[in-house]
Coordinates of C-alpha atoms and ligand atoms in Angstrom, one line a residue:
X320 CA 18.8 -12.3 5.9
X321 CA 17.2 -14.4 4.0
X322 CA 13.7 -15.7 2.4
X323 CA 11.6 -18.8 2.5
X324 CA 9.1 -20.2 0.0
X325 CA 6.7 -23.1 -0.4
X326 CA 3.8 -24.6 -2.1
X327 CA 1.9 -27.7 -2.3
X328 CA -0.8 -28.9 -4.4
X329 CA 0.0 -27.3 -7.4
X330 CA 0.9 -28.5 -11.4
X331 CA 4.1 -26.1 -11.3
X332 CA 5.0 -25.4 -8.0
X333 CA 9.0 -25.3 -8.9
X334 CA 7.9 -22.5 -11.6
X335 CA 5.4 -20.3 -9.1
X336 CA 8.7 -21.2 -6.0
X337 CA 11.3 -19.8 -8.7
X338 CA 8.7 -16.6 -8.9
X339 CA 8.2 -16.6 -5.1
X340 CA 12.4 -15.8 -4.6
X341 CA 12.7 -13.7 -7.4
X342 CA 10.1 -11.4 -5.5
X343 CA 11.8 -12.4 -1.9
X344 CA 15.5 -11.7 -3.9
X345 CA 16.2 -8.1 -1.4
X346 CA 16.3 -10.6 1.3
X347 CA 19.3 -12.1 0.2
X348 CA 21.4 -12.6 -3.5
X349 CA 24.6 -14.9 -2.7
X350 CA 22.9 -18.2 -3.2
X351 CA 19.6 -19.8 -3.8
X352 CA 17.7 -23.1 -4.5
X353 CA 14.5 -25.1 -4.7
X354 CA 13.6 -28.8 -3.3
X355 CA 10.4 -30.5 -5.4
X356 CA 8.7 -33.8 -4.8
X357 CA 7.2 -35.7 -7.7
X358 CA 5.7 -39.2 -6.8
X359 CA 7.8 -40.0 -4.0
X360 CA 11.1 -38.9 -5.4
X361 CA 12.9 -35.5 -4.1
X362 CA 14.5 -33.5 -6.7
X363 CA 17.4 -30.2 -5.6
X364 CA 18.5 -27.7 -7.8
X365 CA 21.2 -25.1 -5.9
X366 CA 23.5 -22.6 -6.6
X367 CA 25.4 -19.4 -6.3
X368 CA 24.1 -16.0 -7.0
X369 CA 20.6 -14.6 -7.6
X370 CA 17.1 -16.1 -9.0
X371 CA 17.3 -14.9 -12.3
X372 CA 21.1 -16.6 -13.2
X373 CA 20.2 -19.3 -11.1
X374 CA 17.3 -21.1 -12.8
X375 CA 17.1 -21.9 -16.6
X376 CA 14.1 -23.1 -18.2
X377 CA 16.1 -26.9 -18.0
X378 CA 16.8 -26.6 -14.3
X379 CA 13.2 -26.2 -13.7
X380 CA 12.2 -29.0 -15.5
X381 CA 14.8 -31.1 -13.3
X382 CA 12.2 -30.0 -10.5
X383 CA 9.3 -31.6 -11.5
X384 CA 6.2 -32.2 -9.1
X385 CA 3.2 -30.7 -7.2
X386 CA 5.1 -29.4 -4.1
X387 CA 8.6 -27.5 -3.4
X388 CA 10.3 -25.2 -1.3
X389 CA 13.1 -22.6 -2.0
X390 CA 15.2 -20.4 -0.4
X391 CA 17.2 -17.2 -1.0
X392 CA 20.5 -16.8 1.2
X393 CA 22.4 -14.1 2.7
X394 CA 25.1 -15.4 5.0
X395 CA 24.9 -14.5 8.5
X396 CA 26.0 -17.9 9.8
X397 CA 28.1 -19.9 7.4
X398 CA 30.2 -18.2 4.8
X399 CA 29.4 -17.7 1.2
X400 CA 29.9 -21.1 -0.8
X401 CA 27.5 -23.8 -2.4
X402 CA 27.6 -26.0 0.7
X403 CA 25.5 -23.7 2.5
X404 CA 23.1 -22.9 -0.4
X405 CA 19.3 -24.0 0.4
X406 CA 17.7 -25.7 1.1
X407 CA 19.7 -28.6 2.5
X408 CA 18.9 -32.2 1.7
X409 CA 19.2 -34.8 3.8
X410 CA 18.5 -38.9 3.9
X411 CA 17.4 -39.6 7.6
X412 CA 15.5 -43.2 8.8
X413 CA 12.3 -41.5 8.7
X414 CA 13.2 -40.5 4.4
X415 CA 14.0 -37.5 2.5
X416 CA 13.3 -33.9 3.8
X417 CA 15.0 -30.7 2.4
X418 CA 14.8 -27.8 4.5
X419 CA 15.3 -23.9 4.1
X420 CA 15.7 -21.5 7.1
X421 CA 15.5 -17.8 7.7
X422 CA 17.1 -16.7 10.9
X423 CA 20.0 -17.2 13.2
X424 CA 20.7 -20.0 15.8
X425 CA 22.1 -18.6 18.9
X426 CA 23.1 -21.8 20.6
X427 CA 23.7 -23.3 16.9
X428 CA 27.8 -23.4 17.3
X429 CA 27.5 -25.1 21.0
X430 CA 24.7 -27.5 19.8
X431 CA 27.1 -28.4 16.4
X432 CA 30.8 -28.7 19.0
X433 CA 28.4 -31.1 21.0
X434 CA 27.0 -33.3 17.9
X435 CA 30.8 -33.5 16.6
X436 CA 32.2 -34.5 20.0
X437 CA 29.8 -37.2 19.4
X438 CA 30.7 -38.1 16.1
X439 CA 28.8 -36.1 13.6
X440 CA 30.0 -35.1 10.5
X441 CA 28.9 -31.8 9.2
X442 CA 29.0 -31.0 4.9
X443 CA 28.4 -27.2 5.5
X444 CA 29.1 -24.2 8.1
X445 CA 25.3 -23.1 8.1
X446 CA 23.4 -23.3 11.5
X447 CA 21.0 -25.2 9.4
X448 CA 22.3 -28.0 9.3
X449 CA 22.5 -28.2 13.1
X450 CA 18.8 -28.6 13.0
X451 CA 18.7 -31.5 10.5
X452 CA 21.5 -33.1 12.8
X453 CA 18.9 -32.9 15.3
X454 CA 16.3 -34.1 13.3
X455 CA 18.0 -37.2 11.8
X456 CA 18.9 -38.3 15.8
X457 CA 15.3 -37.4 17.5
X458 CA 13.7 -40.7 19.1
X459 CA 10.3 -39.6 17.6
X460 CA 9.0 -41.3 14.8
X461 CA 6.7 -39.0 13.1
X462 CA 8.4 -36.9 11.2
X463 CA 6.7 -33.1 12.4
X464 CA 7.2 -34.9 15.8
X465 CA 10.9 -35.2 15.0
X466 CA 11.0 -31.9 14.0
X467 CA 9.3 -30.2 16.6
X468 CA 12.0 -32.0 19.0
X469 CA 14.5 -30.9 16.9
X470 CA 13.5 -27.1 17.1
X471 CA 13.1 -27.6 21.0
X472 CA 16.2 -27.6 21.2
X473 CA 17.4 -24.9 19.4
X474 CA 17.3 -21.1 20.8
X475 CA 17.3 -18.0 18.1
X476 CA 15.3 -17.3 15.0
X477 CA 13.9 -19.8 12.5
X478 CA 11.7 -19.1 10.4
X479 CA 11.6 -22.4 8.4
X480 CA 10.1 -24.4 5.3
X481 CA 10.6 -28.3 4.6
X482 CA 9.5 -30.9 2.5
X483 CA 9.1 -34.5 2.6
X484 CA 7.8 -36.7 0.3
X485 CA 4.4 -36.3 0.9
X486 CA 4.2 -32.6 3.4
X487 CA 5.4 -29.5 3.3
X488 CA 5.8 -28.4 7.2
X489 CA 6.4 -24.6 7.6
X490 CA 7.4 -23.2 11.5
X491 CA 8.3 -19.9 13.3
X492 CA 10.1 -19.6 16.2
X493 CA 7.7 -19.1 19.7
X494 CA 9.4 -15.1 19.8
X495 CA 8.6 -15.0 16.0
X496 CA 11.6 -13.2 15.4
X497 CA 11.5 -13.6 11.2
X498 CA 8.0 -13.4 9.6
X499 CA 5.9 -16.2 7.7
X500 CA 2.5 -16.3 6.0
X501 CA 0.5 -18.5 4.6
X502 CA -1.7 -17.9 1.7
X503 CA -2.9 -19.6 -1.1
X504 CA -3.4 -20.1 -5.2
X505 CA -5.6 -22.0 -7.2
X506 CA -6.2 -24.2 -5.2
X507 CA -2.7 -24.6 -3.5
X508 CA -1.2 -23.3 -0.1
X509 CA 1.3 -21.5 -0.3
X510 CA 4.5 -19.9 2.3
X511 CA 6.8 -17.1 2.3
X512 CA 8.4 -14.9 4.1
X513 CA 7.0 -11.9 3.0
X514 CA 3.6 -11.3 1.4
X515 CA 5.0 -9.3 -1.8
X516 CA 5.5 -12.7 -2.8
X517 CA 2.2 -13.9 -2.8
X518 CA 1.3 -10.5 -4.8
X519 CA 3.4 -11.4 -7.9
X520 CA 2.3 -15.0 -8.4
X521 CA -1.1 -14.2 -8.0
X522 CA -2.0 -15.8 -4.5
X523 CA -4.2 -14.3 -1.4
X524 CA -2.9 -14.0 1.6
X525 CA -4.9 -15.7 4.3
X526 CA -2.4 -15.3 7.6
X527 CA 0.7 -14.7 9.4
X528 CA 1.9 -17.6 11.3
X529 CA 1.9 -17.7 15.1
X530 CA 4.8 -17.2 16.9
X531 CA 6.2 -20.9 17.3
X532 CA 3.6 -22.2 15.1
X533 CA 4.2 -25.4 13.5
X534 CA 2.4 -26.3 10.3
X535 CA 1.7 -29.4 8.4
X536 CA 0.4 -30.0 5.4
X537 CA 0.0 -33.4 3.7
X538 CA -0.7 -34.1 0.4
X539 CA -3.5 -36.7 1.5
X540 CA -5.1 -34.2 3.9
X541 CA -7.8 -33.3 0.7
X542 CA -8.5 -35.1 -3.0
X543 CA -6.5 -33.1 -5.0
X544 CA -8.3 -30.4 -7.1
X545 CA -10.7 -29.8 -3.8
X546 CA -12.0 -26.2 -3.1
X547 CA -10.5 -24.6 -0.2
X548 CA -12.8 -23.4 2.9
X549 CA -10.7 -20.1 3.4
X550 CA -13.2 -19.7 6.7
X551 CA -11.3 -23.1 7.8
X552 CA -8.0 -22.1 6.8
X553 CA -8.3 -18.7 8.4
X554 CA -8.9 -21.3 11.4
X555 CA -5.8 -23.6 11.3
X556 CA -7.9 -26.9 11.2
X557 CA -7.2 -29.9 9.3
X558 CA -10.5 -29.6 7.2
X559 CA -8.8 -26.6 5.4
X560 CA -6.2 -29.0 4.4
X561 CA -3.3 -28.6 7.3
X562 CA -3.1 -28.7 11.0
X563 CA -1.6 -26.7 12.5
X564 CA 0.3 -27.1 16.2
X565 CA 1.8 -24.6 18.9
X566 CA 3.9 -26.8 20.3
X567 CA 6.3 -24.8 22.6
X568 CA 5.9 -23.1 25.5
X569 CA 4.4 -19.5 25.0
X570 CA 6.6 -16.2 24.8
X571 CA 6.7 -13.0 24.6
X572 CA 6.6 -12.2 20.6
X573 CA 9.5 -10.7 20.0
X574 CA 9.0 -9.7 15.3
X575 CA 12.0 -8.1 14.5
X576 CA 11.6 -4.6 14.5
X577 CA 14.5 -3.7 12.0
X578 CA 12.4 -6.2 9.4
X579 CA 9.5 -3.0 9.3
X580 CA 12.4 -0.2 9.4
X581 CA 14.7 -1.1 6.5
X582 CA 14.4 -4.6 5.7
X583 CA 11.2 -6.2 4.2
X584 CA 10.1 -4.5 0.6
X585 CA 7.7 -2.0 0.8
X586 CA 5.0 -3.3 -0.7
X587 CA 4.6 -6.3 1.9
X588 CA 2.2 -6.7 4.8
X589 CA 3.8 -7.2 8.1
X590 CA 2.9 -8.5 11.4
X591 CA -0.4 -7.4 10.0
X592 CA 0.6 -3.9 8.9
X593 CA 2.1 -2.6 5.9
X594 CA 5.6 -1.8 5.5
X595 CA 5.1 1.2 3.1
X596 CA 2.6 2.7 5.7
X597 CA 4.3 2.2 9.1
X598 CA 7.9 4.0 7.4
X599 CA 5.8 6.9 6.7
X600 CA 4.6 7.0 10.2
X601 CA 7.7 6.8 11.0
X602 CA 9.2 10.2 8.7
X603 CA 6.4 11.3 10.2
X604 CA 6.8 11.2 14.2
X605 CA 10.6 11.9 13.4
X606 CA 9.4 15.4 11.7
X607 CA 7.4 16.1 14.9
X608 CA 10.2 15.1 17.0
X609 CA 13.0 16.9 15.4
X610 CA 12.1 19.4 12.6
X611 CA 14.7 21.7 11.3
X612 CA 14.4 25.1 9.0
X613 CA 15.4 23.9 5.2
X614 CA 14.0 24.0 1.6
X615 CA 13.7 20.0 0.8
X616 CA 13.4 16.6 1.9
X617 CA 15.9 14.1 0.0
X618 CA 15.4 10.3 0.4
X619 CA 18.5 8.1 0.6
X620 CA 16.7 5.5 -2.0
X621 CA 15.5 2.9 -1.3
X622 CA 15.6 2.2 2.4
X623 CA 14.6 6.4 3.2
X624 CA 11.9 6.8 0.4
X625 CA 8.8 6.2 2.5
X626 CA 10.4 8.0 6.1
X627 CA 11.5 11.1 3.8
X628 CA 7.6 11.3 2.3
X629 CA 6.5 11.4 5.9
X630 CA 8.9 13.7 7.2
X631 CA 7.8 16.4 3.9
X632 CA 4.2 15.7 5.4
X633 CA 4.8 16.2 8.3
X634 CA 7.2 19.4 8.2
X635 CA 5.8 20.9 5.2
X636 CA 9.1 21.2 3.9
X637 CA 8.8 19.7 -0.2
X638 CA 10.4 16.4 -1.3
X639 CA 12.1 15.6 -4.1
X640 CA 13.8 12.4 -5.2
X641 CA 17.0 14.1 -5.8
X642 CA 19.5 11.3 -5.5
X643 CA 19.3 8.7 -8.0
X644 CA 19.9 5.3 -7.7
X645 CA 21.7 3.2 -10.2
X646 CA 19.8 -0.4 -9.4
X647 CA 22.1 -2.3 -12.0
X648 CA 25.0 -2.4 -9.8
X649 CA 27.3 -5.4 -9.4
X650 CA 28.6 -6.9 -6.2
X651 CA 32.2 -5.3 -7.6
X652 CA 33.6 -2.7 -9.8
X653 CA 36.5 -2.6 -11.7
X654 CA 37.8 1.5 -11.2
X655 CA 39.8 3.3 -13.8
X656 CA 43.8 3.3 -12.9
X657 CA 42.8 7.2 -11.3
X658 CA 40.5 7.0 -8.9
X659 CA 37.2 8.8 -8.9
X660 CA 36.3 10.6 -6.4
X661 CA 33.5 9.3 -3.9
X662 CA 33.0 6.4 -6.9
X663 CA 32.2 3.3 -4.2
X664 CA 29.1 5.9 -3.5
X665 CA 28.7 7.5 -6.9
X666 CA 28.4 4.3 -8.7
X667 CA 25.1 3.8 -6.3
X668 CA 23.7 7.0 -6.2
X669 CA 24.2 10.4 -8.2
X670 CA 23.0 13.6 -6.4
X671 CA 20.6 16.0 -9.2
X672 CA 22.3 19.5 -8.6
X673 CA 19.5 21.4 -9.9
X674 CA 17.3 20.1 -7.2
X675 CA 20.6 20.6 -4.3
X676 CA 21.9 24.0 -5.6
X677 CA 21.8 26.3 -2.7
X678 CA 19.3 25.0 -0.6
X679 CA 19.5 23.7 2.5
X680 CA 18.4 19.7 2.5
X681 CA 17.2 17.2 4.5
X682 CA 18.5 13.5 4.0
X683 CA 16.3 11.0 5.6
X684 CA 17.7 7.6 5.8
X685 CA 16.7 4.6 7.6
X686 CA 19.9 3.9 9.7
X687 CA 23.0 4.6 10.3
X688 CA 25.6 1.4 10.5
X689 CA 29.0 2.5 10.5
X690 CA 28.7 5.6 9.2
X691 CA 31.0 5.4 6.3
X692 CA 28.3 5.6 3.4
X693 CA 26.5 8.7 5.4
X694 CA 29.6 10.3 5.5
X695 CA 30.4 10.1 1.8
X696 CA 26.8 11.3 1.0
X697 CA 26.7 14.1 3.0
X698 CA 29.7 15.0 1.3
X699 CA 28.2 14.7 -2.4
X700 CA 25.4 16.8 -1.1
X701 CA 27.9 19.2 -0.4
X702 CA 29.9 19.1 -3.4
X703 CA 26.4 19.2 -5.6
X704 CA 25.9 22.9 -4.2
X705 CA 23.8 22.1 -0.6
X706 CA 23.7 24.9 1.4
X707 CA 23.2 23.0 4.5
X708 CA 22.6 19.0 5.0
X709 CA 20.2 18.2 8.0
X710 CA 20.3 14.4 8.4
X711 CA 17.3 12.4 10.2
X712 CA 17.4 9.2 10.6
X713 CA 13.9 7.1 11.1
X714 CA 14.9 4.7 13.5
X715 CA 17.1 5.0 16.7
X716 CA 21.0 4.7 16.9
X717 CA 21.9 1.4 16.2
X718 CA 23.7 0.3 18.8
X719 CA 23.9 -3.8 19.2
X720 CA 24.8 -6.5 16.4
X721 CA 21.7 -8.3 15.9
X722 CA 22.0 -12.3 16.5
X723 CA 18.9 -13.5 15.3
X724 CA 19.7 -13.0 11.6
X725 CA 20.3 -9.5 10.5
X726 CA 23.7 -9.2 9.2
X727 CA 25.2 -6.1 10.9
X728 CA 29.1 -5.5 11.9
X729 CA 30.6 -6.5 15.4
X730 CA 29.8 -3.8 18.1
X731 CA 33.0 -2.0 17.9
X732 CA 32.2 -0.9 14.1
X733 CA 29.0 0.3 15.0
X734 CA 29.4 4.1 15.0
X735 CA 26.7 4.6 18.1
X736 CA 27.9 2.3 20.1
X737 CA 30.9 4.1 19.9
X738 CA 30.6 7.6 19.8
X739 CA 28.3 10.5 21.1
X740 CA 25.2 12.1 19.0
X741 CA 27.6 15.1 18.6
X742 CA 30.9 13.0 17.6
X743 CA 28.5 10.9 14.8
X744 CA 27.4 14.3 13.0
X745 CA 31.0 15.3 13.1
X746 CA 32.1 12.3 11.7
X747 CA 29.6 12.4 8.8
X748 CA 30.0 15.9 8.1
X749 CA 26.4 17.1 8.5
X750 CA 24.9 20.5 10.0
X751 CA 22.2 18.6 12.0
X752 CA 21.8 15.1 13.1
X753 CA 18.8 13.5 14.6
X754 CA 17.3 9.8 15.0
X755 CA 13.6 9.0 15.8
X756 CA 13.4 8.0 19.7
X757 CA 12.8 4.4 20.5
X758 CA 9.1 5.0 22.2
X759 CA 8.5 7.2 18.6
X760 CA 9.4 4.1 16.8
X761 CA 7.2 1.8 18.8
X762 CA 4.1 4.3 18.1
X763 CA 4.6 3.7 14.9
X764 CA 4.6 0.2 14.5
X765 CA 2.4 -0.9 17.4
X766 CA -1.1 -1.9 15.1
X767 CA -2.2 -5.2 16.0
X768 CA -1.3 -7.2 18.7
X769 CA 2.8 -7.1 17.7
X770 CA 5.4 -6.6 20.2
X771 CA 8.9 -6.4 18.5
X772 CA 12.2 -7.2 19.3
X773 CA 14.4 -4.3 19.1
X774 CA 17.5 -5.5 20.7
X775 CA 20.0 -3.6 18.3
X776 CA 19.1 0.2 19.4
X777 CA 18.8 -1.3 23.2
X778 CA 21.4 -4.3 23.0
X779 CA 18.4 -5.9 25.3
X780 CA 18.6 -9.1 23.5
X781 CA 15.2 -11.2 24.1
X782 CA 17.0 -14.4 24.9
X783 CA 20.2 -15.6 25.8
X784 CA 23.1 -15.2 23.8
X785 CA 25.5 -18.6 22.9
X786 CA 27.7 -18.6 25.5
X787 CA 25.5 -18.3 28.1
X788 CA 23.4 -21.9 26.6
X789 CA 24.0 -25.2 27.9
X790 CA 25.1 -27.7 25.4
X791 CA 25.4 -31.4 26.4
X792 CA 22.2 -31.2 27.9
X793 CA 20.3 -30.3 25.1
X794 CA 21.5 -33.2 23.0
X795 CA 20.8 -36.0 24.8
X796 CA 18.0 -35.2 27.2
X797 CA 14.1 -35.3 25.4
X798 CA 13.2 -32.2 24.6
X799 CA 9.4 -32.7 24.3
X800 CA 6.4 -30.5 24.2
X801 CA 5.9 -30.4 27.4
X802 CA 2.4 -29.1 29.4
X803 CA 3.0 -26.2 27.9
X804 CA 2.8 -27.5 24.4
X805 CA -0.5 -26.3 22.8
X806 CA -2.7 -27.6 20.0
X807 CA -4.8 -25.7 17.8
X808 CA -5.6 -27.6 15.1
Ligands
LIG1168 S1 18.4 -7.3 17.1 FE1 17.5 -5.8 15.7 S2 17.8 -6.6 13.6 FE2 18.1 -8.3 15.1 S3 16.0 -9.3 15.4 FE3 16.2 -7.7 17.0 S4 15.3 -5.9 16.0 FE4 15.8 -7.3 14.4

């Protein structure tokens, strides 16, 4: 959980970066930062909480420059302090590079016991910094070389942005777990993680990147000011401006299906579909699949908004938007000496009785976690004068933690793993309970060519997990491209 950025060839790139998080912010609000070069020099600007706190008018000019990367964090590796903010900066032989990852390392905490049983010193807890360990002590001398070798080596998720004095490299991991475009602005490129980005600074999106795609760009690859040949770019060639690599052996892609069910904002494009589109497919299939007798469709806003419109279509049974969502709300409350009733939920969301009164509803979320929220909004349902509550659920029980970057609880707080269909609409108190099937799910999301990764309703996990990686190995041994390493630009 958390959201990439970059740009190069452009007179503000720190301002359009700052913009590029503040649209990626859902994909993570406990820390951010931005990396800029400006002849030569590498300037940082991190901190704690979201974009908008985080970046004054004066930090951004201490980010001066035509190139810069940022990144928005939600811990899933690493706890919550500036330490692991992004991107990390690091001085290696080869100079300066500041790097920002999305995604989660499987074999990062053997590959980090193995660099300090060999003297390493680590400044943070992140998985990151694993990688530029690995850079930093790479035998090769170029640096997209050095990091190539240093993602080699790692197993999991990255979806990843750095910067150097003079290129911005941006790569995705060979299952392409996490997603990453490239687009482009006035003359610019530009990278994120998600293409709602691109829509508020103004930039057209040109592609996704292949899974384990490695992409260089350099600021002497065209005079500056030079028209871009889209056709090119569309092409991955270095007369567009980059060149682009596929360095590691080919897998089966392996997007994160959860990304298109609950995660990414709406309004994106991904894995060449859109996100708004493919949840309504989704309400949809899980109307044909498991309709129910009832007077209205309620969304749990946001994540349910777009299922619950497909399941209305689908069933014929009206929507309404009938519980409110307070957006302003802080990380923590301070609650009157009496407790309210329900108030963890009510200060979220606030059911509209006329639209409940004595009819009998169905609440379409995206997933059900641990069950505790679901079980205190079937009860407000309740209390606000439902006759019934029918709750469908657009995705399948989640099952398995996910390791690659989602954060979810341990397995043993996951109320599916533990319980029967029967025993989870007990314990959330609703008439009805039903989940869209896993092979409904897939129909939904298979446009294109994508094949997804959906490991936490199957526990099928597409690679191995830590324990089961080898560590000294990896270190010390090249990694190299190998025959199967492919170029394409
Ligand atoms: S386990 Fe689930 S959340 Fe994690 S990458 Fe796979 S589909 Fe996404």
């Amino acid at each position: 959980m958390c959201g990439v950025f970059g740009i190069m060839g452009h007179p503000e790139a720190s301002r359009i970066a700052y913009l590029g998080l503040y649209a990626l912010q859902h994909r993570g609000q406990e820390s951010g930062g931005i990396a800029s070069v400006d002849a030569g020099a590498m300037f940082v600007e991190r901190g704690m909480g979201q974009v908008a706190d985080l970046f004054t008018e004066a930090c951004l000019d201490r980010l001066p420059g035509r190139s810069a990367i940022g990144h928005i964090r939600y811990s899933t590796s690493g706890s919550s302090r500036l330490q692991n903010a992004q991107p990390i900066r690091i001085e290696s032989r080869r100079g300066a590079i500041a790097l920002g990852h999305n995604g989660n390392l499987v074999n990062a905490q053997a590959l980090r016991k193995a660099l300090e049983d060999n003297g390493a010193i680590f400044s943070s807890t992140s998985d990151t910094e694993v990688v530029l360990h690995l850079f930093a002590r790479s035998t090769e001398e170029i640096v997209e070389d050095a990091l190539v070798d240093a993602l080699g080596r790692v197993q999991g998720a990255h979806a990843i942005t750095a910067l150097t004095p003079t290129q911005l490299l941006a790569a995705r991991d060979p299952y392409g777990f996490r997603p990453l475009s490239i687009g482009h602005l006035e003359g610019a490129w530009v990278l994120a993680s998600e293409t709602c980005a691109f829509d508020l600074i103004g930039a057209e999106f040109v592609r996704d990147l292949e899974p384990g795609e490695v992409i260089v760009l350099s600021q002497d690859a065209r005079a500056e000011g030079e028209a871009i040949d889209i056709v090119a770019a569309g092409a991955g060639g270095a007369a567009a401006g980059y060149v682009s690599h596929l360095p590691w052996a080919k897998q089966a892609r392996k997007s994160c299906i959860f990304e298109q069910v609950y995660f990414a904002r709406p309004d994106s494009r991904l894995y060449g579909d859109s996100v708004m589109q493919a949840r309504k497919r989704m309400g949809s299939t899980l109307g044909a699949e498991a309709p129910v007798e009832a007077d209205v469709v309620v969304p749990v806003p946001d994540g349910g908004v777009y299922a619950a419109q497909g399941y209305s279509e689908a069933t014929g049974i009206p929507f309404e938007l009938a519980l409110i969502r307070n957006h302003y709300v802080g990380r923590t409350f301070i609650e009157p000496r009496q407790s309210i009733r329900h108030f963890g939920v009510k200060v979220k969301l606030n059911p509209v009785e006329s639209l409940i009164k004595g009819r009998r509803v169905v609440l379409v979320d995206d997933s059900i976690v641990r069950g505790t929220t679901s079980a205190k909004i079937v009860e407000m349902v309740r209390a606000a004068g439902a006759a019934e509550v029918h709750v469908r659920i657009s995705s399948p029980p989640y099952v398995s933690s996910c390791h690659y970057g989602i954060d979810t609880p341990r397995r043993e707080d996951l109320i599916a793993a533990n319980l029967s269909l029967e025993e989870v609409r007990e314990r959330i108190g609703a008439d009805t309970l039903a989940y869209l099937s896993l092979d409904g799910l897939r129909q939904t999301v298979t446009s294109g060519e994508a094949e997804y990764c959906t490991a936490c309703f199957t526990g099928d996990y597409p690679t191995p997990l830590s324990d089961e990686l080898s560590t000294q190995m990896e270190l010390f041994t090249p990694a190299g491209a190998g025959p199967a390493g492919r170029e394409i630009g």
